[in-house]
PDB file of C-alpha atoms in Angstrom:
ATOM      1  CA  UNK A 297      24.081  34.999 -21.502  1.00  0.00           C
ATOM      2  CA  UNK A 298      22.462  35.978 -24.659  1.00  0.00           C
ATOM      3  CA  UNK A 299      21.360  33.095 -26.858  1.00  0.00           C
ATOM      4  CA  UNK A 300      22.601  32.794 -30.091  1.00  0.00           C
ATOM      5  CA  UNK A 301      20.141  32.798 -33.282  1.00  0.00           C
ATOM      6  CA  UNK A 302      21.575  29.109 -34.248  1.00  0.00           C
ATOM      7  CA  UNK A 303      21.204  28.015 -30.925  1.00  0.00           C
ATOM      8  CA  UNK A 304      17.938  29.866 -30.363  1.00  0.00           C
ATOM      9  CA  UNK A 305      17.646  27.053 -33.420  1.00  0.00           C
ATOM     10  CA  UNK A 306      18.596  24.385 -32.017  1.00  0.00           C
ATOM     11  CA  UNK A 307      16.576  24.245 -28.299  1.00  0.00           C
ATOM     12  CA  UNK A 308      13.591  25.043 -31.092  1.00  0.00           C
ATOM     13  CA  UNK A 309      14.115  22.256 -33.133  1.00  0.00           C
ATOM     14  CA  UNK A 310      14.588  19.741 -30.080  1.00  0.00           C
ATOM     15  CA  UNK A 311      11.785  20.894 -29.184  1.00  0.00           C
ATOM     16  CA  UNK A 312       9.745  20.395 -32.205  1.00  0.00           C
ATOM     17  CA  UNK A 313      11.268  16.716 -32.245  1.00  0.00           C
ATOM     18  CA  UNK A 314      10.182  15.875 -28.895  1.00  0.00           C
ATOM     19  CA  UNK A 315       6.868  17.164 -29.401  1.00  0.00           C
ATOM     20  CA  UNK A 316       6.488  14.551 -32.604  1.00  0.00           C
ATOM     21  CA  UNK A 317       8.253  11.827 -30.541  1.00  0.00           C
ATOM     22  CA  UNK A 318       5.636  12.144 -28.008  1.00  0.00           C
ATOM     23  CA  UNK A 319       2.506  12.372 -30.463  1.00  0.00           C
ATOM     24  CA  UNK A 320       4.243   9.038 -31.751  1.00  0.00           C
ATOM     25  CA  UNK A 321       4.706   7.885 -28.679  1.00  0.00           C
ATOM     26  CA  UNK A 322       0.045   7.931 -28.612  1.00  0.00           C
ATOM     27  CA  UNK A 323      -0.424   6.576 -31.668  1.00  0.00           C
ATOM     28  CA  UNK A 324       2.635   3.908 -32.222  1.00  0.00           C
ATOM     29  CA  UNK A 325       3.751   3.205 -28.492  1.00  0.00           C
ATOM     30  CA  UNK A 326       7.568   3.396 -27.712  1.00  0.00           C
ATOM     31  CA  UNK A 327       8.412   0.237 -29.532  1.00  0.00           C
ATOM     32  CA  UNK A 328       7.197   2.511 -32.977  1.00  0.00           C
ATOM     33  CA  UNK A 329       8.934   5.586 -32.442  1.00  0.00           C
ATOM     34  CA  UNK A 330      11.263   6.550 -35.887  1.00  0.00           C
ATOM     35  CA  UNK A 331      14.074   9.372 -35.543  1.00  0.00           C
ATOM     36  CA  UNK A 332      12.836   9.186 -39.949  1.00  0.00           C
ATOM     37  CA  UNK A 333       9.223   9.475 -39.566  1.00  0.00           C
ATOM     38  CA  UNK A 334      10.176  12.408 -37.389  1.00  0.00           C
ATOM     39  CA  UNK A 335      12.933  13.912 -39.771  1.00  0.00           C
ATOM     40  CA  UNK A 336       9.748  13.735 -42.212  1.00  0.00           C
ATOM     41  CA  UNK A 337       7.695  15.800 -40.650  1.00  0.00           C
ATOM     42  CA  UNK A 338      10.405  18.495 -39.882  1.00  0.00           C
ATOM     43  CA  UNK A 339      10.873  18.517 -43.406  1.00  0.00           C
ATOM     44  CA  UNK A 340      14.550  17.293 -42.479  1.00  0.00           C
ATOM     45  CA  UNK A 341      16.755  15.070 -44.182  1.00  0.00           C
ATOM     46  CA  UNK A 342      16.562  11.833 -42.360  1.00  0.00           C
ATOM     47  CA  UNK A 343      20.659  11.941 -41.388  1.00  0.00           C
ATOM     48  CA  UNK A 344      20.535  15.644 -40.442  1.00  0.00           C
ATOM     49  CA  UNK A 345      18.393  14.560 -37.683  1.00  0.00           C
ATOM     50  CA  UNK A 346      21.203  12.265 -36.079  1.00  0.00           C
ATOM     51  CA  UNK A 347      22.711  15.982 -35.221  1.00  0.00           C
ATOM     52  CA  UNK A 348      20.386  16.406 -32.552  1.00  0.00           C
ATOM     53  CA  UNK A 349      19.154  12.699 -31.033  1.00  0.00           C
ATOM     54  CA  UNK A 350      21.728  10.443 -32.414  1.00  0.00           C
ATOM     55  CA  UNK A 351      19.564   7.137 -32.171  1.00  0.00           C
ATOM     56  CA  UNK A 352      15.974   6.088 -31.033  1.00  0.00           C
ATOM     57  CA  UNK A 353      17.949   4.857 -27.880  1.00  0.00           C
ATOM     58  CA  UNK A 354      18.074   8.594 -26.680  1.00  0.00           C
ATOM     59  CA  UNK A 355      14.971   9.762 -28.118  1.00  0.00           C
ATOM     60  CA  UNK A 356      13.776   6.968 -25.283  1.00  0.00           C
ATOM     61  CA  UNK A 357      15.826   8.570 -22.780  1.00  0.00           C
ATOM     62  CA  UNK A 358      14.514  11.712 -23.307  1.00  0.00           C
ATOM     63  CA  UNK A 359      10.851  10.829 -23.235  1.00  0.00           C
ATOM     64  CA  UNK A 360      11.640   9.117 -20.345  1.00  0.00           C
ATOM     65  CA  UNK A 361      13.230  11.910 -18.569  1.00  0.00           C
ATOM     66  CA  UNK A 362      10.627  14.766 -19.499  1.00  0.00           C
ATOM     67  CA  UNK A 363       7.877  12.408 -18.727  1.00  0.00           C
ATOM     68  CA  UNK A 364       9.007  11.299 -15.609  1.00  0.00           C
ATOM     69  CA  UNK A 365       9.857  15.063 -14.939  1.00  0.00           C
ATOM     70  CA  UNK A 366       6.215  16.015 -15.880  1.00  0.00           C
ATOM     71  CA  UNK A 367       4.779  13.672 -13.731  1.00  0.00           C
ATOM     72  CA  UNK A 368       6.906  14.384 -10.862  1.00  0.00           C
ATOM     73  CA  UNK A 369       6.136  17.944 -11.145  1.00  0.00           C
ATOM     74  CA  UNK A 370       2.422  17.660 -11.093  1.00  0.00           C
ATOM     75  CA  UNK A 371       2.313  14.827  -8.376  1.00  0.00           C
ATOM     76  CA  UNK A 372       4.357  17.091  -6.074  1.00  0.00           C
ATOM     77  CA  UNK A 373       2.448  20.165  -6.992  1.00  0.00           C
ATOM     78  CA  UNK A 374      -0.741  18.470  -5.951  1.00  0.00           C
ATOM     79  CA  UNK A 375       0.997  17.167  -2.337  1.00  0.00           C
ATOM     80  CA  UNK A 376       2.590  20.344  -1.770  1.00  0.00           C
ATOM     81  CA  UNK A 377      -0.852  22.353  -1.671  1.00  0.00           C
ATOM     82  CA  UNK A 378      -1.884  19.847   1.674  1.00  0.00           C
ATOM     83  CA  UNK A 379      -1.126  21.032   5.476  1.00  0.00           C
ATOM     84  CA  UNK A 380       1.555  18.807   6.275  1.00  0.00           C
ATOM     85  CA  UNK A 381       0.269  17.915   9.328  1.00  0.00           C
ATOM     86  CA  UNK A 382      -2.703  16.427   7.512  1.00  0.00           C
ATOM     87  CA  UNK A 383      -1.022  12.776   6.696  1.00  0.00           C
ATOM     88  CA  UNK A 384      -3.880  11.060   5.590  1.00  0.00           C
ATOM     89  CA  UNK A 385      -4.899  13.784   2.978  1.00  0.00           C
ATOM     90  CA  UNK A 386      -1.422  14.172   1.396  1.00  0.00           C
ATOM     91  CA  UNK A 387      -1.507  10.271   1.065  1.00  0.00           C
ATOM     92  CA  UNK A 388      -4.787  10.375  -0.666  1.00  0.00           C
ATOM     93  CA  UNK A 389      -4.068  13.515  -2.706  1.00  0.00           C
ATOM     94  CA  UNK A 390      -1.002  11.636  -3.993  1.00  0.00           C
ATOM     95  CA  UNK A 391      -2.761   8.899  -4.874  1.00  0.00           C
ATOM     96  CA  UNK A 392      -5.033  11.010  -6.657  1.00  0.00           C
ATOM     97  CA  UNK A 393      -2.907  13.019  -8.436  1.00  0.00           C
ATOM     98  CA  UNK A 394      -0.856  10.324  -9.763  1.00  0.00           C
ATOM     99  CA  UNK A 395      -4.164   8.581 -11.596  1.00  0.00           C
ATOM    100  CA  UNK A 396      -4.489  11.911 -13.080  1.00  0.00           C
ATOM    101  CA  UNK A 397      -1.692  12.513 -14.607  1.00  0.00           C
ATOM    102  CA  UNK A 398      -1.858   8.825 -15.794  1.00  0.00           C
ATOM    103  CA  UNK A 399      -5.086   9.148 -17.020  1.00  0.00           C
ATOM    104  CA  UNK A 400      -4.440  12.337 -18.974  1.00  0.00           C
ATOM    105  CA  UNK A 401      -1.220  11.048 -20.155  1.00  0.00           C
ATOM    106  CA  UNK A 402      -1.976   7.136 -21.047  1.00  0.00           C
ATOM    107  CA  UNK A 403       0.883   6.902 -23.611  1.00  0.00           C
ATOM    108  CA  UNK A 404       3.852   8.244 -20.993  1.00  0.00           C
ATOM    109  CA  UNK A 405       2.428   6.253 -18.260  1.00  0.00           C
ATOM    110  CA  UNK A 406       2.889   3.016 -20.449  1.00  0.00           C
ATOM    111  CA  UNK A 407       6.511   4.043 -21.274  1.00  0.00           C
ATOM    112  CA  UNK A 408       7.217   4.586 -17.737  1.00  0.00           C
ATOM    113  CA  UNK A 409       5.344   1.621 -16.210  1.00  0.00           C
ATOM    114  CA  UNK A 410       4.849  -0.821 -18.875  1.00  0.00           C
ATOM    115  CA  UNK A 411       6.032  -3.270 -20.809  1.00  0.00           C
ATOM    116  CA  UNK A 412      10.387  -2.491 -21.337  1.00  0.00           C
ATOM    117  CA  UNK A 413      11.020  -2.022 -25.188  1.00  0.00           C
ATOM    118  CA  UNK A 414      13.204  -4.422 -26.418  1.00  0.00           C
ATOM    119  CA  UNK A 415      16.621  -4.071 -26.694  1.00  0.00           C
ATOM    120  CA  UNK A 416      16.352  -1.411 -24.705  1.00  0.00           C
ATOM    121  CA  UNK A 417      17.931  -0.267 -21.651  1.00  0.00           C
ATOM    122  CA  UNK A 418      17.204   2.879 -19.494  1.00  0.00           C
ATOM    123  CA  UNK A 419      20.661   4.647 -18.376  1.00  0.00           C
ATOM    124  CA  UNK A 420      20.072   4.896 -14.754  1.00  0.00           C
ATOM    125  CA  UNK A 421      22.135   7.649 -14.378  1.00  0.00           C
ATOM    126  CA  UNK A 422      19.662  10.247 -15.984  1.00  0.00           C
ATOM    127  CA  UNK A 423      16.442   8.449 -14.817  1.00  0.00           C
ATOM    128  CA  UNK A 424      16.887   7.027 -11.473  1.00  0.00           C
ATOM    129  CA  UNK A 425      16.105  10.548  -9.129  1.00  0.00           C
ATOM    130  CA  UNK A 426      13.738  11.672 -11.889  1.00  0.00           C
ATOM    131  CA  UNK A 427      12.048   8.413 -11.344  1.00  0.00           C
ATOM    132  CA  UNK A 428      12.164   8.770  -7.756  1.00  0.00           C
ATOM    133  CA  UNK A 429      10.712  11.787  -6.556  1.00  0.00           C
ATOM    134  CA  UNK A 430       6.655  10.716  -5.897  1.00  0.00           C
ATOM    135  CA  UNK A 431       8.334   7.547  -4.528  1.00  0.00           C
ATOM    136  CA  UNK A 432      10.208  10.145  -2.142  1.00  0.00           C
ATOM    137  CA  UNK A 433       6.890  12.124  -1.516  1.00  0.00           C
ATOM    138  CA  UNK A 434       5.380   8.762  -0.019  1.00  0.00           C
ATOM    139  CA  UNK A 435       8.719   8.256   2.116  1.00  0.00           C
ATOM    140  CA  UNK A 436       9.331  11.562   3.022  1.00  0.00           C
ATOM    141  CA  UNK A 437       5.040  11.789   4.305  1.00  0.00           C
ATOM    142  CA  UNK A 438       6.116   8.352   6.282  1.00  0.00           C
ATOM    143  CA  UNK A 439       9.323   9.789   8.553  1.00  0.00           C
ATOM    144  CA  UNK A 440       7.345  13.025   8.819  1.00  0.00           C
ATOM    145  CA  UNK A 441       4.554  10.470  10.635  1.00  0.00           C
ATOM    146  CA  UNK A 442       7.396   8.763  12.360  1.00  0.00           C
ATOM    147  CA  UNK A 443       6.090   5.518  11.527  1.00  0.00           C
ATOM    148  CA  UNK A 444       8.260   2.266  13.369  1.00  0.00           C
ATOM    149  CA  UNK A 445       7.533  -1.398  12.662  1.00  0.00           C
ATOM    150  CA  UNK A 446       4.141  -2.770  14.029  1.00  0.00           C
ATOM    151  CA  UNK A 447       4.463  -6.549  15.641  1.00  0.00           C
ATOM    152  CA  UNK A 448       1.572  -7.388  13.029  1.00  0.00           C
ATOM    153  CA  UNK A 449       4.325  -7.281  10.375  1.00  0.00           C
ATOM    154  CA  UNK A 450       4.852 -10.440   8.838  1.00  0.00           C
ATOM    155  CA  UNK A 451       8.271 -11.902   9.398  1.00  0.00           C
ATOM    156  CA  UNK A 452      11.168 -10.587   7.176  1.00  0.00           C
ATOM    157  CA  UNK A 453      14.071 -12.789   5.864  1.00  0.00           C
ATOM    158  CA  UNK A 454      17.120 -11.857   6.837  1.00  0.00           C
ATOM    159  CA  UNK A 455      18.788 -11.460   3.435  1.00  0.00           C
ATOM    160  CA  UNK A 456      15.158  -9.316   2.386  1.00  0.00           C
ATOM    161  CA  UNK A 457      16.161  -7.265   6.207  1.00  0.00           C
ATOM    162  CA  UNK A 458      19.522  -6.045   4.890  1.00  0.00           C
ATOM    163  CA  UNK A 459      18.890  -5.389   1.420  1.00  0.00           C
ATOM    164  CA  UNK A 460      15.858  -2.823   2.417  1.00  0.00           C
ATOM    165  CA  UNK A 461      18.309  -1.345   5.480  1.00  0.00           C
ATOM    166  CA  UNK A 462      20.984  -1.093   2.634  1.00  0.00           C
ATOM    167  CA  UNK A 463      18.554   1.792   0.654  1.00  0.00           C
ATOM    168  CA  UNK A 464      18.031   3.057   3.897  1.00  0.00           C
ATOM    169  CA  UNK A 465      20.589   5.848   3.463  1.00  0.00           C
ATOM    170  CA  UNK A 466      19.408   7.295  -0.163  1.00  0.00           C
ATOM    171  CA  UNK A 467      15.879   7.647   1.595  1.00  0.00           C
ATOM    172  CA  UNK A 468      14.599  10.397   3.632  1.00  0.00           C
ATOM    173  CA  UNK A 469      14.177  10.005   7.145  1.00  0.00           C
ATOM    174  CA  UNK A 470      15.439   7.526   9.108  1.00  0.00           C
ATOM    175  CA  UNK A 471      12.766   4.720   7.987  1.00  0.00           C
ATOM    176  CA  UNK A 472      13.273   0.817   9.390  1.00  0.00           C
ATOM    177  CA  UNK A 473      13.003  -2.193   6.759  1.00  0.00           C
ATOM    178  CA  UNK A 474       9.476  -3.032   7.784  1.00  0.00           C
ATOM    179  CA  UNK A 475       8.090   0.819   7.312  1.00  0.00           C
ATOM    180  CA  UNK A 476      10.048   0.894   4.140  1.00  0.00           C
ATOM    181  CA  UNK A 477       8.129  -2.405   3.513  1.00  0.00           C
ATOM    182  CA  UNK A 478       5.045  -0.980   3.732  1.00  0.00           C
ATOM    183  CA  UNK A 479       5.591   1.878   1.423  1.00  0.00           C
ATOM    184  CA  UNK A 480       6.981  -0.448  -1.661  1.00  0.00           C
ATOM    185  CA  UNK A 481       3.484  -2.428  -1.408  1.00  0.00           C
ATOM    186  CA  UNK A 482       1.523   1.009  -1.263  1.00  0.00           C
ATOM    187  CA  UNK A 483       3.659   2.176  -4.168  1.00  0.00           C
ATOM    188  CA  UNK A 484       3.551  -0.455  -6.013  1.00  0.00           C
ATOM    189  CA  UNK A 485      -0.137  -1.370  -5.107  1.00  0.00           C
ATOM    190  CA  UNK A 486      -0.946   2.023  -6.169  1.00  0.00           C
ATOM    191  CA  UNK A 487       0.652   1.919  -9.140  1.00  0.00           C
ATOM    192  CA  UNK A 488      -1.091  -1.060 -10.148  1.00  0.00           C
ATOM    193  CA  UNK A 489      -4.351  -0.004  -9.580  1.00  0.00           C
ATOM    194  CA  UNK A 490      -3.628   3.173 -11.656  1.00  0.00           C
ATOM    195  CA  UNK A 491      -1.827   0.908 -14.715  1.00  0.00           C
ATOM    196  CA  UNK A 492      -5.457  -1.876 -14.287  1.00  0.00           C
ATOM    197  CA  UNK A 493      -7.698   1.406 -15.620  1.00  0.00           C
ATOM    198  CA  UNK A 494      -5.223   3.093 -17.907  1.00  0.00           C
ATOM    199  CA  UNK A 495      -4.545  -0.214 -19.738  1.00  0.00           C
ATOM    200  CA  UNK A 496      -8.012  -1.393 -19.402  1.00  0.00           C
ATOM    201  CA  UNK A 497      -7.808  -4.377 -17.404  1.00  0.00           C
ATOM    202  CA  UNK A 498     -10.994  -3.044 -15.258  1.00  0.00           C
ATOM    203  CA  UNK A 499     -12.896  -3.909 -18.366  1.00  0.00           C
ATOM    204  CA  UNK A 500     -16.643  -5.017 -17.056  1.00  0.00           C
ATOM    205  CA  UNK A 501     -15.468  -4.939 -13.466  1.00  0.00           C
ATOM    206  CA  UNK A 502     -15.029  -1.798 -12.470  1.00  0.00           C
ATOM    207  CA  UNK A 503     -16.051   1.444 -13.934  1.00  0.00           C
ATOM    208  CA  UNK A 504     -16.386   4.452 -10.940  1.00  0.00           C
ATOM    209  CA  UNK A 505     -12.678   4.186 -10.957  1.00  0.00           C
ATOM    210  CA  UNK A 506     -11.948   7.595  -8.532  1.00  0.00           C
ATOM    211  CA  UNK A 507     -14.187   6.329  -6.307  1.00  0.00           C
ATOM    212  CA  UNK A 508     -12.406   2.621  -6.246  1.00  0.00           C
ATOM    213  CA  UNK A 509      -9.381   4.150  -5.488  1.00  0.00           C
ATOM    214  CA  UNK A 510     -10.287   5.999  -2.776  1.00  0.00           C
ATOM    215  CA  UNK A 511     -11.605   3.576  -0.991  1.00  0.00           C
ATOM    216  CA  UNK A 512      -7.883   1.683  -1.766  1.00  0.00           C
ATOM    217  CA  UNK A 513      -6.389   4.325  -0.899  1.00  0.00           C
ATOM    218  CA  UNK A 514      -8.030   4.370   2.519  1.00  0.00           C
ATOM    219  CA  UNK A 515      -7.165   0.619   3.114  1.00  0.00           C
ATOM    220  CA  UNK A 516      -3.677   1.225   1.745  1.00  0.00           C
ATOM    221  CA  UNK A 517      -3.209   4.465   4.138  1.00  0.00           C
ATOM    222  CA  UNK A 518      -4.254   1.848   7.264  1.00  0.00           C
ATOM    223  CA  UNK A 519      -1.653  -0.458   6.251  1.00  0.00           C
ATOM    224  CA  UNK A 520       0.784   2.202   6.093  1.00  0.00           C
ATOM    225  CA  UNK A 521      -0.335   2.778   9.655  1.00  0.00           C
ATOM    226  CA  UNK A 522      -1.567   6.265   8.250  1.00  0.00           C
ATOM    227  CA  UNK A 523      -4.517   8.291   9.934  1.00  0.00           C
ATOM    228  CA  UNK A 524      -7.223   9.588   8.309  1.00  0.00           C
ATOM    229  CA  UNK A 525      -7.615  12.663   6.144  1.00  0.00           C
ATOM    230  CA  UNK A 526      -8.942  15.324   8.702  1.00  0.00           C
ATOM    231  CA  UNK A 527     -12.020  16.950   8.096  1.00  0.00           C
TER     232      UNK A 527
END
């Protein structure tokens, strides 16, 4: 279907704003970001801008949702490029791949990972399986290894057992509590290690940061019960 000049208009002007929000996004941080700084720059009347995001609440949700799209794209793209019978290497490429896009993109990583913005409230419904997909790369790379629970596993509470089998189902694979166990503290280890240099929290610790995590990596892919990259 042939677009239409005032809607050619429109997708260009959304575009424009999202462009600003995200420039604001570097130098004021999510908690800054004004639909009338914005309107400024566009040359717009500040109310004519409430045609096209009608409040900062949904300027939020869409930063959230192309950021979350960008980083799932280029996380994936990385993993996807890996034989996939080569575990350990698509575990370490993902790990690598998401400090990169972190590192080159400090300001969406802190909206997605840091501190919540007041008042604020993310509408799961259009962020959840955006949010989700390099999660799903590190669950999909465990059933593909067929990982089951090792007796070294620390005990699991009952309550903590049925929760985790309750996600079970919106999961690839068929993955037990204690694998899926293992993959939230790799995830969420991971993540950590990537927010620690992007925030600088590494600050007169730690400065060859790929090579650090690596080497976590490496531990983190033994825990999973993950081998080796192959040469």
């Amino acid at each position: 279907m042939t677009e239409t000049p005032r809607q050619r208009q429109h997708r260009q002007t959304m575009a424009d704003i999202l462009q600003l929000a995200h420039r604001q996004l570097a130098t004021e941080g999510s908690a800054g970001l004004s639909l009338r700084a914005i309107a400024r720059e566009l040359g717009l009347v500040s109310s004519a801008i409430y045609r096209y995001v009608p409040s900062r609440d949904e300027l939020l949700t869409l930063l959230i949702e192309e950021s979350y799209t960008a980083y799932g794209d280029a996380v994936e793209a990385a993993e996807a490029r890996c034989r996939r019978d080569d575990l350990g290497r698509r575990w370490l490429t993902t790990g690598r791949a998401v400090r990169r896009w972190a590192v080159a993109n400090p300001a969406e990583w802190a909206l997605l990972y840091g501190s919540p913005v007041p008042g604020y409230q993310a509408p799961s419904e259009r962020t959840t399986a955006a949010g989700s997909r390099v999660p799903i790369l590190l669950l999909t790379l465990l059933a593909d290894a067929g990982l089951e629970p090792s007796p070294d596993d620390p005990p699991m509470t009952a309550a903590l057992h049925r929760e985790l089998n309750r996600l079970r189902p919106a999961f690839p694979g068929d993955l037990k509590p204690g694998v899926f166990a293992r993959a939230l503290l790799a995830y969420t280890s991971l993540c950590g290690l990537v927010s620690f240099e992007v925030f600088g929290q590494f600050t007169n610790t730690v400065t060859q940061f790929p090579a650090h995590l690596d080497h976590q990596l490496a531990r983190l892919g033994a825990v999973l019960g993950l081998p080796e990259p192959l040469r």
